[in-house]
C-alpha cells in the first residue's frame, strides 16, 4: 500500500510539474509579468528584482519541467525531491501571502490556460506539498525507471534541449498555443460584453469626515445623520465582490482625448501595430513598420499604431523610423496581453482578430 501511494504521488507530481511548466514555457514573458507583480512595491517591495523577472521566469519554468521529468524517471532521487520540496514550500508561501493579503489576483501557475483565484492557488500548492512530503518520506521507494545511467542522463539532457528550443521558438515567434483573450478568431466587441444577469460588483463605500478635529469613518447610511459641522475628507471603496469581469476589458483606442474604438472596430480591414512601450521597442522590428504600412495601405487596409507611450515618445518614434500612421493609446497591460512582442502586428476584420504575427514573421501576413 505504501509503495502504491508513493508511485501514485510520483506520477501525480511529475506530470503536474511538467504540464504546469510547459504551459508557462509556452509564454515565459507572460509569467515574467506575474513575477514582476510579486516583486512590485504593493506586494514584496523588491523593485531591484523587476529587471530580472524575465530571466528568473525562464529559469523557473525550465527547472519545473526538468524536475517533473527527473521525478518520473527516478533521476538523482534525493536531489530531485529536495528541490521539489523547496520549490513547493516557496510557492506555497507566495500563494498564501497573495491570498491572505489579496495582493495578486492570479498566481500564473498555469499561465492564461487556467486562471485560479488566490485561495485556489494556495489550495493547489498545499495538495502538491502533501504529495511531495509523501515522496520525501518514502524516497527509498523511488527507483530509477532505466538502470542505464547514460540513458537517464540522455533523457534529462534531451528534456533540457527541448525546453531551450521551445523557449527560443516562442520568444522569436508566437506562443505555440494562444490561451489569451485576444487569440485569433476572437471578436473584441463580444469579448467586452457583460451577459444579461451576470453578477455585478459589490462595493462598500466608506466616507471619512473630520468631526471636532478628529477623522471618522461613516457608511452610506450614516450620511443622513452626520454630526453638525462635519467636514468631508475622503472616500474609500472596498470591493466586496468583483462580480463578472469580461475577458476583454480596459481596451481603448484613444487619441486627443477621445476613444475611437467603436469606429475603428467596424473597419473591414484594420492593421494594428501593437507596441506597448515605444522606448523599449525592438529596433529591428520598428525598422520594418513603415514598409509594412505602405504594403498594407496599398491593399486597402487602415493602419494604426497602439501604444501606452507618451505623445513625446510617439513623435520621437515617428521621426526616427519615418512612420506615417497615427498612434492610439491603450492600457499597457491590455496591449501586453494582446501580444508579447514589442512590436507585433494584428489584423482585424470588423473587430474580429484574423491574424497575429511577431515582427520576425511579417512576411507571413496574408492581406
mmCIF file of C-alpha atoms in Angstrom:
data_model
loop_
_atom_site.group_PDB
_atom_site.id
_atom_site.type_symbol
_atom_site.label_atom_id
_atom_site.label_comp_id
_atom_site.label_asym_id
_atom_site.label_seq_id
_atom_site.Cartn_x
_atom_site.Cartn_y
_atom_site.Cartn_z
ATOM 1 C CA UNK A 1 0.000 0.000 0.000
ATOM 2 C CA UNK A 2 2.833 2.370 0.898
ATOM 3 C CA UNK A 3 4.527 1.665 -2.444
ATOM 4 C CA UNK A 4 1.276 2.281 -4.358
ATOM 5 C CA UNK A 5 0.725 5.665 -2.657
ATOM 6 C CA UNK A 6 4.350 6.635 -3.311
ATOM 7 C CA UNK A 7 4.221 5.710 -7.003
ATOM 8 C CA UNK A 8 0.883 7.485 -7.421
ATOM 9 C CA UNK A 9 2.399 10.600 -5.808
ATOM 10 C CA UNK A 10 5.386 10.284 -8.141
ATOM 11 C CA UNK A 11 3.149 10.200 -11.212
ATOM 12 C CA UNK A 12 0.822 12.942 -9.976
ATOM 13 C CA UNK A 13 3.573 15.390 -9.004
ATOM 14 C CA UNK A 14 5.785 14.630 -12.019
ATOM 15 C CA UNK A 15 3.018 15.050 -14.593
ATOM 16 C CA UNK A 16 1.631 18.182 -12.916
ATOM 17 C CA UNK A 17 5.062 19.824 -12.805
ATOM 18 C CA UNK A 18 5.694 19.031 -16.479
ATOM 19 C CA UNK A 19 2.262 20.267 -17.614
ATOM 20 C CA UNK A 20 2.429 23.411 -15.476
ATOM 21 C CA UNK A 21 5.980 24.147 -16.631
ATOM 22 C CA UNK A 22 5.212 23.604 -20.327
ATOM 23 C CA UNK A 23 2.159 25.884 -20.174
ATOM 24 C CA UNK A 24 4.303 28.668 -18.719
ATOM 25 C CA UNK A 25 7.178 27.874 -21.108
ATOM 26 C CA UNK A 26 4.681 28.400 -23.929
ATOM 27 C CA UNK A 27 4.503 32.043 -22.756
ATOM 28 C CA UNK A 28 7.503 32.851 -20.499
ATOM 29 C CA UNK A 29 7.078 36.600 -20.995
ATOM 30 C CA UNK A 30 3.577 36.391 -19.520
ATOM 31 C CA UNK A 31 4.950 34.542 -16.484
ATOM 32 C CA UNK A 32 7.669 37.180 -16.110
ATOM 33 C CA UNK A 33 4.938 39.851 -15.832
ATOM 34 C CA UNK A 34 3.464 37.853 -12.959
ATOM 35 C CA UNK A 35 6.833 37.651 -11.181
ATOM 36 C CA UNK A 36 7.274 41.411 -11.650
ATOM 37 C CA UNK A 37 3.898 41.840 -9.958
ATOM 38 C CA UNK A 38 5.140 39.846 -6.948
ATOM 39 C CA UNK A 39 8.324 41.967 -6.832
ATOM 40 C CA UNK A 40 6.374 45.252 -7.032
ATOM 41 C CA UNK A 41 6.064 47.695 -4.137
ATOM 42 C CA UNK A 42 2.494 46.747 -3.061
ATOM 43 C CA UNK A 43 3.460 43.056 -2.678
ATOM 44 C CA UNK A 44 7.052 42.229 -1.597
ATOM 45 C CA UNK A 45 8.590 45.618 -2.377
ATOM 46 C CA UNK A 46 11.642 44.174 -4.187
ATOM 47 C CA UNK A 47 11.884 46.555 -7.167
ATOM 48 C CA UNK A 48 15.556 45.699 -7.763
ATOM 49 C CA UNK A 49 14.432 42.218 -8.903
ATOM 50 C CA UNK A 50 11.945 43.510 -11.500
ATOM 51 C CA UNK A 51 14.606 43.883 -14.260
ATOM 52 C CA UNK A 52 15.489 40.205 -13.753
ATOM 53 C CA UNK A 53 11.877 38.953 -13.877
ATOM 54 C CA UNK A 54 12.177 37.535 -17.385
ATOM 55 C CA UNK A 55 15.384 35.586 -16.704
ATOM 56 C CA UNK A 56 14.003 34.246 -13.414
ATOM 57 C CA UNK A 57 10.762 33.240 -15.154
ATOM 58 C CA UNK A 58 12.623 31.375 -17.884
ATOM 59 C CA UNK A 59 14.877 29.630 -15.361
ATOM 60 C CA UNK A 60 11.992 28.598 -13.098
ATOM 61 C CA UNK A 61 9.790 27.151 -15.843
ATOM 62 C CA UNK A 62 12.645 25.109 -17.329
ATOM 63 C CA UNK A 63 13.575 23.819 -13.861
ATOM 64 C CA UNK A 64 9.916 22.955 -13.238
ATOM 65 C CA UNK A 65 9.727 20.823 -16.396
ATOM 66 C CA UNK A 66 13.077 19.146 -15.733
ATOM 67 C CA UNK A 67 12.195 18.284 -12.123
ATOM 68 C CA UNK A 68 8.990 16.652 -13.348
ATOM 69 C CA UNK A 69 10.950 14.567 -15.879
ATOM 70 C CA UNK A 70 13.619 13.680 -13.311
ATOM 71 C CA UNK A 71 10.998 12.530 -10.817
ATOM 72 C CA UNK A 72 9.207 10.332 -13.363
ATOM 73 C CA UNK A 73 12.400 8.565 -14.469
ATOM 74 C CA UNK A 74 13.866 8.416 -10.934
ATOM 75 C CA UNK A 75 16.920 10.514 -11.762
ATOM 76 C CA UNK A 76 19.072 11.635 -8.784
ATOM 77 C CA UNK A 77 16.127 10.999 -6.454
ATOM 78 C CA UNK A 78 17.451 12.732 -3.340
ATOM 79 C CA UNK A 79 18.369 15.944 -5.201
ATOM 80 C CA UNK A 80 15.122 15.923 -7.184
ATOM 81 C CA UNK A 81 12.810 15.504 -4.195
ATOM 82 C CA UNK A 82 14.671 18.074 -2.101
ATOM 83 C CA UNK A 83 14.410 20.526 -4.994
ATOM 84 C CA UNK A 84 10.694 19.822 -5.401
ATOM 85 C CA UNK A 85 10.134 20.310 -1.670
ATOM 86 C CA UNK A 86 11.998 23.614 -1.513
ATOM 87 C CA UNK A 87 10.211 24.896 -4.613
ATOM 88 C CA UNK A 88 6.725 23.985 -3.384
ATOM 89 C CA UNK A 89 7.364 25.431 0.096
ATOM 90 C CA UNK A 90 8.439 28.694 -1.530
ATOM 91 C CA UNK A 91 5.410 28.867 -3.830
ATOM 92 C CA UNK A 92 3.022 27.845 -1.040
ATOM 93 C CA UNK A 93 4.256 30.828 0.941
ATOM 94 C CA UNK A 94 3.806 33.108 -2.088
ATOM 95 C CA UNK A 95 0.260 31.951 -2.792
ATOM 96 C CA UNK A 96 -0.736 32.154 0.878
ATOM 97 C CA UNK A 97 0.638 35.681 1.123
ATOM 98 C CA UNK A 98 -1.141 36.838 -2.039
ATOM 99 C CA UNK A 99 -4.408 35.184 -0.943
ATOM 100 C CA UNK A 100 -4.337 36.417 2.669
ATOM 101 C CA UNK A 101 -3.441 39.995 1.742
ATOM 102 C CA UNK A 102 -5.329 39.896 -1.581
ATOM 103 C CA UNK A 103 -2.443 41.483 -3.497
ATOM 104 C CA UNK A 104 -2.052 39.203 -6.544
ATOM 105 C CA UNK A 105 -5.303 38.067 -8.176
ATOM 106 C CA UNK A 106 -3.831 35.151 -10.144
ATOM 107 C CA UNK A 107 -0.562 33.348 -9.396
ATOM 108 C CA UNK A 108 0.010 32.470 -13.065
ATOM 109 C CA UNK A 109 0.623 28.799 -12.135
ATOM 110 C CA UNK A 110 -0.976 27.653 -15.383
ATOM 111 C CA UNK A 111 -0.444 30.824 -17.403
ATOM 112 C CA UNK A 112 -3.537 32.007 -19.271
ATOM 113 C CA UNK A 113 -4.733 28.423 -19.794
ATOM 114 C CA UNK A 114 -6.349 28.191 -16.356
ATOM 115 C CA UNK A 115 -6.978 31.102 -14.016
ATOM 116 C CA UNK A 116 -7.098 30.283 -10.320
ATOM 117 C CA UNK A 117 -8.234 32.556 -7.520
ATOM 118 C CA UNK A 118 -5.601 33.255 -4.835
ATOM 119 C CA UNK A 119 -7.149 30.766 -2.420
ATOM 120 C CA UNK A 120 -7.493 28.128 -5.169
ATOM 121 C CA UNK A 121 -3.792 28.599 -5.960
ATOM 122 C CA UNK A 122 -2.894 28.176 -2.302
ATOM 123 C CA UNK A 123 -5.056 25.036 -2.017
ATOM 124 C CA UNK A 124 -3.384 23.582 -5.112
ATOM 125 C CA UNK A 125 0.053 24.164 -3.563
ATOM 126 C CA UNK A 126 -1.000 22.599 -0.250
ATOM 127 C CA UNK A 127 -2.174 19.472 -2.117
ATOM 128 C CA UNK A 128 1.135 19.341 -4.002
ATOM 129 C CA UNK A 129 3.048 19.832 -0.757
ATOM 130 C CA UNK A 130 1.160 16.856 0.758
ATOM 131 C CA UNK A 131 2.155 14.540 -2.102
ATOM 132 C CA UNK A 132 5.752 15.803 -2.176
ATOM 133 C CA UNK A 133 6.052 15.117 1.562
ATOM 134 C CA UNK A 134 4.934 11.542 0.843
ATOM 135 C CA UNK A 135 7.738 11.308 -1.710
ATOM 136 C CA UNK A 136 10.197 12.845 0.756
ATOM 137 C CA UNK A 137 9.330 10.326 3.467
ATOM 138 C CA UNK A 138 9.413 7.357 1.070
ATOM 139 C CA UNK A 139 12.207 8.405 -1.286
ATOM 140 C CA UNK A 140 13.871 4.994 -0.944
ATOM 141 C CA UNK A 141 10.894 3.508 -2.788
ATOM 142 C CA UNK A 142 11.538 5.668 -5.866
ATOM 143 C CA UNK A 143 13.721 3.582 -8.135
ATOM 144 C CA UNK A 144 15.198 4.641 -11.499
ATOM 145 C CA UNK A 145 12.968 3.874 -14.453
ATOM 146 C CA UNK A 146 16.021 2.928 -16.505
ATOM 147 C CA UNK A 147 19.040 1.355 -14.839
ATOM 148 C CA UNK A 148 21.401 2.520 -17.570
ATOM 149 C CA UNK A 149 22.696 5.799 -16.128
ATOM 150 C CA UNK A 150 23.844 7.044 -19.541
ATOM 151 C CA UNK A 151 20.310 6.619 -20.856
ATOM 152 C CA UNK A 152 18.923 8.506 -17.832
ATOM 153 C CA UNK A 153 21.418 11.321 -18.438
ATOM 154 C CA UNK A 154 20.428 11.444 -22.115
ATOM 155 C CA UNK A 155 16.718 11.812 -21.259
ATOM 156 C CA UNK A 156 17.394 14.749 -18.928
ATOM 157 C CA UNK A 157 19.732 16.358 -21.472
ATOM 158 C CA UNK A 158 17.157 15.950 -24.248
ATOM 159 C CA UNK A 159 14.497 17.438 -21.944
ATOM 160 C CA UNK A 160 16.704 20.471 -21.321
ATOM 161 C CA UNK A 161 17.454 20.842 -25.045
ATOM 162 C CA UNK A 162 13.733 20.610 -25.883
ATOM 163 C CA UNK A 163 12.915 23.298 -23.288
ATOM 164 C CA UNK A 164 15.583 25.638 -24.668
ATOM 165 C CA UNK A 165 14.357 25.060 -28.238
ATOM 166 C CA UNK A 166 10.746 25.706 -27.216
ATOM 167 C CA UNK A 167 11.732 28.897 -25.360
ATOM 168 C CA UNK A 168 13.696 30.135 -28.387
ATOM 169 C CA UNK A 169 10.745 29.422 -30.695
ATOM 170 C CA UNK A 170 8.045 31.170 -28.670
ATOM 171 C CA UNK A 171 10.247 34.168 -27.882
ATOM 172 C CA UNK A 172 11.111 34.757 -31.535
ATOM 173 C CA UNK A 173 7.692 33.965 -32.959
ATOM 174 C CA UNK A 174 4.350 33.356 -31.213
ATOM 175 C CA UNK A 175 3.244 31.056 -28.385
ATOM 176 C CA UNK A 176 2.579 27.583 -29.781
ATOM 177 C CA UNK A 177 -0.915 27.679 -28.265
ATOM 178 C CA UNK A 178 -2.557 31.052 -27.590
ATOM 179 C CA UNK A 179 -4.630 30.928 -24.390
ATOM 180 C CA UNK A 180 -5.105 34.695 -24.125
ATOM 181 C CA UNK A 181 -8.409 36.587 -24.540
ATOM 182 C CA UNK A 182 -7.120 38.109 -27.799
ATOM 183 C CA UNK A 183 -6.412 34.863 -29.676
ATOM 184 C CA UNK A 184 -7.133 34.562 -33.402
ATOM 185 C CA UNK A 185 -10.877 34.271 -34.017
ATOM 186 C CA UNK A 186 -11.857 36.451 -31.063
ATOM 187 C CA UNK A 187 -14.256 39.337 -31.609
ATOM 188 C CA UNK A 188 -13.124 42.184 -29.357
ATOM 189 C CA UNK A 189 -16.573 43.779 -29.036
ATOM 190 C CA UNK A 190 -18.127 40.486 -27.906
ATOM 191 C CA UNK A 191 -15.228 39.900 -25.535
ATOM 192 C CA UNK A 192 -16.084 43.147 -23.760
ATOM 193 C CA UNK A 193 -19.799 42.365 -23.339
ATOM 194 C CA UNK A 194 -21.321 41.617 -19.945
ATOM 195 C CA UNK A 195 -24.002 38.890 -20.256
ATOM 196 C CA UNK A 196 -27.511 39.641 -19.070
ATOM 197 C CA UNK A 197 -27.949 38.551 -15.476
ATOM 198 C CA UNK A 198 -24.203 38.446 -14.774
ATOM 199 C CA UNK A 199 -23.097 39.170 -11.216
ATOM 200 C CA UNK A 200 -22.449 42.861 -10.654
ATOM 201 C CA UNK A 201 -19.632 44.184 -8.470
ATOM 202 C CA UNK A 202 -20.409 44.834 -4.817
ATOM 203 C CA UNK A 203 -18.564 47.827 -3.367
ATOM 204 C CA UNK A 204 -18.715 49.091 0.202
ATOM 205 C CA UNK A 205 -18.150 52.849 0.388
ATOM 206 C CA UNK A 206 -16.682 54.454 3.481
ATOM 207 C CA UNK A 207 -16.780 58.228 3.883
ATOM 208 C CA UNK A 208 -14.236 59.995 6.030
ATOM 209 C CA UNK A 209 -15.299 63.214 7.746
ATOM 210 C CA UNK A 210 -13.496 65.400 10.222
ATOM 211 C CA UNK A 211 -15.649 65.867 13.321
ATOM 212 C CA UNK A 212 -14.345 68.216 16.004
ATOM 213 C CA UNK A 213 -10.854 67.881 14.525
ATOM 214 C CA UNK A 214 -10.927 64.052 14.503
ATOM 215 C CA UNK A 215 -11.296 61.959 11.338
ATOM 216 C CA UNK A 216 -14.072 59.364 11.488
ATOM 217 C CA UNK A 217 -15.473 56.819 9.034
ATOM 218 C CA UNK A 218 -19.152 56.774 8.071
ATOM 219 C CA UNK A 219 -21.156 54.359 5.936
ATOM 220 C CA UNK A 220 -23.643 55.444 3.250
ATOM 221 C CA UNK A 221 -26.492 55.006 5.703
ATOM 222 C CA UNK A 222 -24.774 57.291 8.214
ATOM 223 C CA UNK A 223 -24.647 60.244 5.807
ATOM 224 C CA UNK A 224 -28.225 61.297 6.622
ATOM 225 C CA UNK A 225 -27.264 61.786 10.261
ATOM 226 C CA UNK A 226 -23.858 63.425 10.092
ATOM 227 C CA UNK A 227 -22.873 65.486 13.139
ATOM 228 C CA UNK A 228 -23.209 69.218 12.671
ATOM 229 C CA UNK A 229 -20.073 70.841 11.264
ATOM 230 C CA UNK A 230 -18.635 67.577 9.856
ATOM 231 C CA UNK A 231 -16.108 68.269 7.063
ATOM 232 C CA UNK A 232 -15.652 65.806 4.191
ATOM 233 C CA UNK A 233 -12.077 64.482 3.896
ATOM 234 C CA UNK A 234 -12.046 61.418 1.648
ATOM 235 C CA UNK A 235 -13.913 58.361 0.391
ATOM 236 C CA UNK A 236 -12.601 54.788 0.431
ATOM 237 C CA UNK A 237 -14.106 51.996 -1.652
ATOM 238 C CA UNK A 238 -13.726 48.395 -0.539
ATOM 239 C CA UNK A 239 -14.521 45.737 -3.146
ATOM 240 C CA UNK A 240 -16.608 43.015 -1.507
ATOM 241 C CA UNK A 241 -17.172 41.101 -4.743
ATOM 242 C CA UNK A 242 -15.767 41.895 -8.191
ATOM 243 C CA UNK A 243 -18.737 40.376 -9.987
ATOM 244 C CA UNK A 244 -18.408 39.288 -13.618
ATOM 245 C CA UNK A 245 -15.308 40.623 -15.358
ATOM 246 C CA UNK A 246 -15.416 40.225 -19.177
ATOM 247 C CA UNK A 247 -12.384 38.515 -20.732
ATOM 248 C CA UNK A 248 -11.506 41.747 -22.567
ATOM 249 C CA UNK A 249 -11.527 44.935 -20.503
ATOM 250 C CA UNK A 250 -9.510 48.145 -20.325
ATOM 251 C CA UNK A 251 -9.288 48.121 -24.141
ATOM 252 C CA UNK A 252 -9.383 51.609 -25.645
ATOM 253 C CA UNK A 253 -8.292 53.354 -28.822
ATOM 254 C CA UNK A 254 -7.803 56.870 -27.524
ATOM 255 C CA UNK A 255 -6.458 59.849 -29.424
ATOM 256 C CA UNK A 256 -6.670 63.538 -28.489
ATOM 257 C CA UNK A 257 -8.876 62.700 -25.516
ATOM 258 C CA UNK A 258 -11.495 60.697 -27.492
ATOM 259 C CA UNK A 259 -11.989 56.939 -27.677
ATOM 260 C CA UNK A 260 -12.368 55.745 -31.286
ATOM 261 C CA UNK A 261 -12.729 52.003 -30.651
ATOM 262 C CA UNK A 262 -16.412 51.828 -31.678
ATOM 263 C CA UNK A 263 -15.483 53.380 -35.011
ATOM 264 C CA UNK A 264 -12.197 51.581 -35.649
ATOM 265 C CA UNK A 265 -13.516 48.150 -34.686
ATOM 266 C CA UNK A 266 -16.033 48.442 -37.508
ATOM 267 C CA UNK A 267 -13.253 48.734 -40.109
ATOM 268 C CA UNK A 268 -13.380 45.796 -42.576
ATOM 269 C CA UNK A 269 -9.593 45.954 -42.997
ATOM 270 C CA UNK A 270 -7.673 47.162 -39.963
ATOM 271 C CA UNK A 271 -3.994 46.524 -39.283
ATOM 272 C CA UNK A 272 -2.881 47.293 -35.713
ATOM 273 C CA UNK A 273 0.781 47.675 -34.908
ATOM 274 C CA UNK A 274 0.997 46.956 -31.187
ATOM 275 C CA UNK A 275 3.969 48.426 -29.335
ATOM 276 C CA UNK A 276 3.094 48.890 -25.681
ATOM 277 C CA UNK A 277 6.285 50.842 -24.958
ATOM 278 C CA UNK A 278 7.985 52.669 -27.826
ATOM 279 C CA UNK A 279 11.052 53.468 -25.742
ATOM 280 C CA UNK A 280 11.855 49.769 -25.250
ATOM 281 C CA UNK A 281 10.585 48.530 -28.638
ATOM 282 C CA UNK A 282 12.964 46.310 -30.626
ATOM 283 C CA UNK A 283 14.723 48.448 -33.235
ATOM 284 C CA UNK A 284 14.842 45.551 -35.693
ATOM 285 C CA UNK A 285 11.056 45.339 -35.601
ATOM 286 C CA UNK A 286 10.432 49.096 -35.693
ATOM 287 C CA UNK A 287 12.519 49.450 -38.857
ATOM 288 C CA UNK A 288 10.110 47.140 -40.719
ATOM 289 C CA UNK A 289 6.942 49.050 -39.893
ATOM 290 C CA UNK A 290 6.869 51.830 -42.496
ATOM 291 C CA UNK A 291 7.378 49.342 -45.342
ATOM 292 C CA UNK A 292 4.562 47.243 -43.841
ATOM 293 C CA UNK A 293 2.384 50.365 -43.644
ATOM 294 C CA UNK A 294 2.914 51.067 -47.345
ATOM 295 C CA UNK A 295 2.152 47.470 -48.365
ATOM 296 C CA UNK A 296 -0.977 47.264 -46.211
ATOM 297 C CA UNK A 297 -2.292 50.663 -47.329
ATOM 298 C CA UNK A 298 -1.859 49.635 -50.957
ATOM 299 C CA UNK A 299 -4.061 46.603 -50.180
ATOM 300 C CA UNK A 300 -6.814 48.830 -48.769
ATOM 301 C CA UNK A 301 -6.029 48.455 -45.048
ATOM 302 C CA UNK A 302 -6.285 51.202 -42.474
ATOM 303 C CA UNK A 303 -3.042 51.089 -40.458
ATOM 304 C CA UNK A 304 -2.779 52.364 -36.885
ATOM 305 C CA UNK A 305 -0.347 52.051 -34.006
ATOM 306 C CA UNK A 306 -1.387 51.074 -30.480
ATOM 307 C CA UNK A 307 0.773 52.147 -27.553
ATOM 308 C CA UNK A 308 0.837 53.308 -23.964
ATOM 309 C CA UNK A 309 3.706 55.709 -24.617
ATOM 310 C CA UNK A 310 3.535 59.476 -24.209
ATOM 311 C CA UNK A 311 2.931 61.893 -27.075
ATOM 312 C CA UNK A 312 6.609 62.851 -26.901
ATOM 313 C CA UNK A 313 7.690 59.211 -27.306
ATOM 314 C CA UNK A 314 5.243 58.757 -30.200
ATOM 315 C CA UNK A 315 6.609 61.798 -32.032
ATOM 316 C CA UNK A 316 10.164 60.673 -31.375
ATOM 317 C CA UNK A 317 9.472 57.185 -32.810
ATOM 318 C CA UNK A 318 7.627 58.587 -35.833
ATOM 319 C CA UNK A 319 10.574 60.806 -36.650
ATOM 320 C CA UNK A 320 13.245 58.164 -36.004
ATOM 321 C CA UNK A 321 11.592 55.416 -38.071
ATOM 322 C CA UNK A 322 9.735 57.693 -40.551
ATOM 323 C CA UNK A 323 6.371 56.239 -39.508
ATOM 324 C CA UNK A 324 3.408 57.681 -41.451
ATOM 325 C CA UNK A 325 0.484 56.280 -39.451
ATOM 326 C CA UNK A 326 -1.379 57.517 -36.371
ATOM 327 C CA UNK A 327 -0.955 56.074 -32.893
ATOM 328 C CA UNK A 328 -3.821 55.440 -30.477
ATOM 329 C CA UNK A 329 -3.479 54.923 -26.725
ATOM 330 C CA UNK A 330 -4.449 51.890 -24.683
ATOM 331 C CA UNK A 331 -3.644 50.471 -21.251
ATOM 332 C CA UNK A 332 -0.181 48.838 -21.252
ATOM 333 C CA UNK A 333 -1.452 45.648 -19.594
ATOM 334 C CA UNK A 334 -4.116 45.214 -22.274
ATOM 335 C CA UNK A 335 -1.519 45.708 -25.025
ATOM 336 C CA UNK A 336 0.875 43.232 -23.405
ATOM 337 C CA UNK A 337 -1.989 40.731 -23.272
ATOM 338 C CA UNK A 338 -2.748 41.161 -26.985
ATOM 339 C CA UNK A 339 0.777 40.188 -27.945
ATOM 340 C CA UNK A 340 4.086 39.778 -26.125
ATOM 341 C CA UNK A 341 6.403 41.013 -28.916
ATOM 342 C CA UNK A 342 7.195 44.706 -28.988
ATOM 343 C CA UNK A 343 6.232 45.490 -31.750
ATOM 344 C CA UNK A 344 3.749 42.941 -33.097
ATOM 345 C CA UNK A 345 1.086 43.036 -35.792
ATOM 346 C CA UNK A 346 -2.627 42.214 -35.560
ATOM 347 C CA UNK A 347 -5.095 42.168 -38.455
ATOM 348 C CA UNK A 348 -8.794 42.675 -37.676
ATOM 349 C CA UNK A 349 -11.979 42.446 -39.692
ATOM 350 C CA UNK A 350 -14.792 44.406 -38.042
ATOM 351 C CA UNK A 351 -13.290 43.746 -34.614
ATOM 352 C CA UNK A 352 -12.514 40.056 -35.176
ATOM 353 C CA UNK A 353 -8.848 39.085 -34.934
ATOM 354 C CA UNK A 354 -7.850 37.342 -38.158
ATOM 355 C CA UNK A 355 -4.057 37.196 -37.884
ATOM 356 C CA UNK A 356 -1.340 37.899 -35.318
ATOM 357 C CA UNK A 357 2.373 37.825 -36.034
ATOM 358 C CA UNK A 358 5.643 38.589 -34.296
ATOM 359 C CA UNK A 359 7.723 41.273 -36.027
ATOM 360 C CA UNK A 360 10.058 38.458 -37.132
ATOM 361 C CA UNK A 361 7.196 36.932 -39.152
ATOM 362 C CA UNK A 362 5.836 39.969 -41.019
ATOM 363 C CA UNK A 363 6.452 38.094 -44.272
ATOM 364 C CA UNK A 364 3.804 35.541 -43.187
ATOM 365 C CA UNK A 365 0.982 38.099 -43.200
ATOM 366 C CA UNK A 366 -1.789 37.373 -45.705
ATOM 367 C CA UNK A 367 -3.532 40.527 -46.909
#
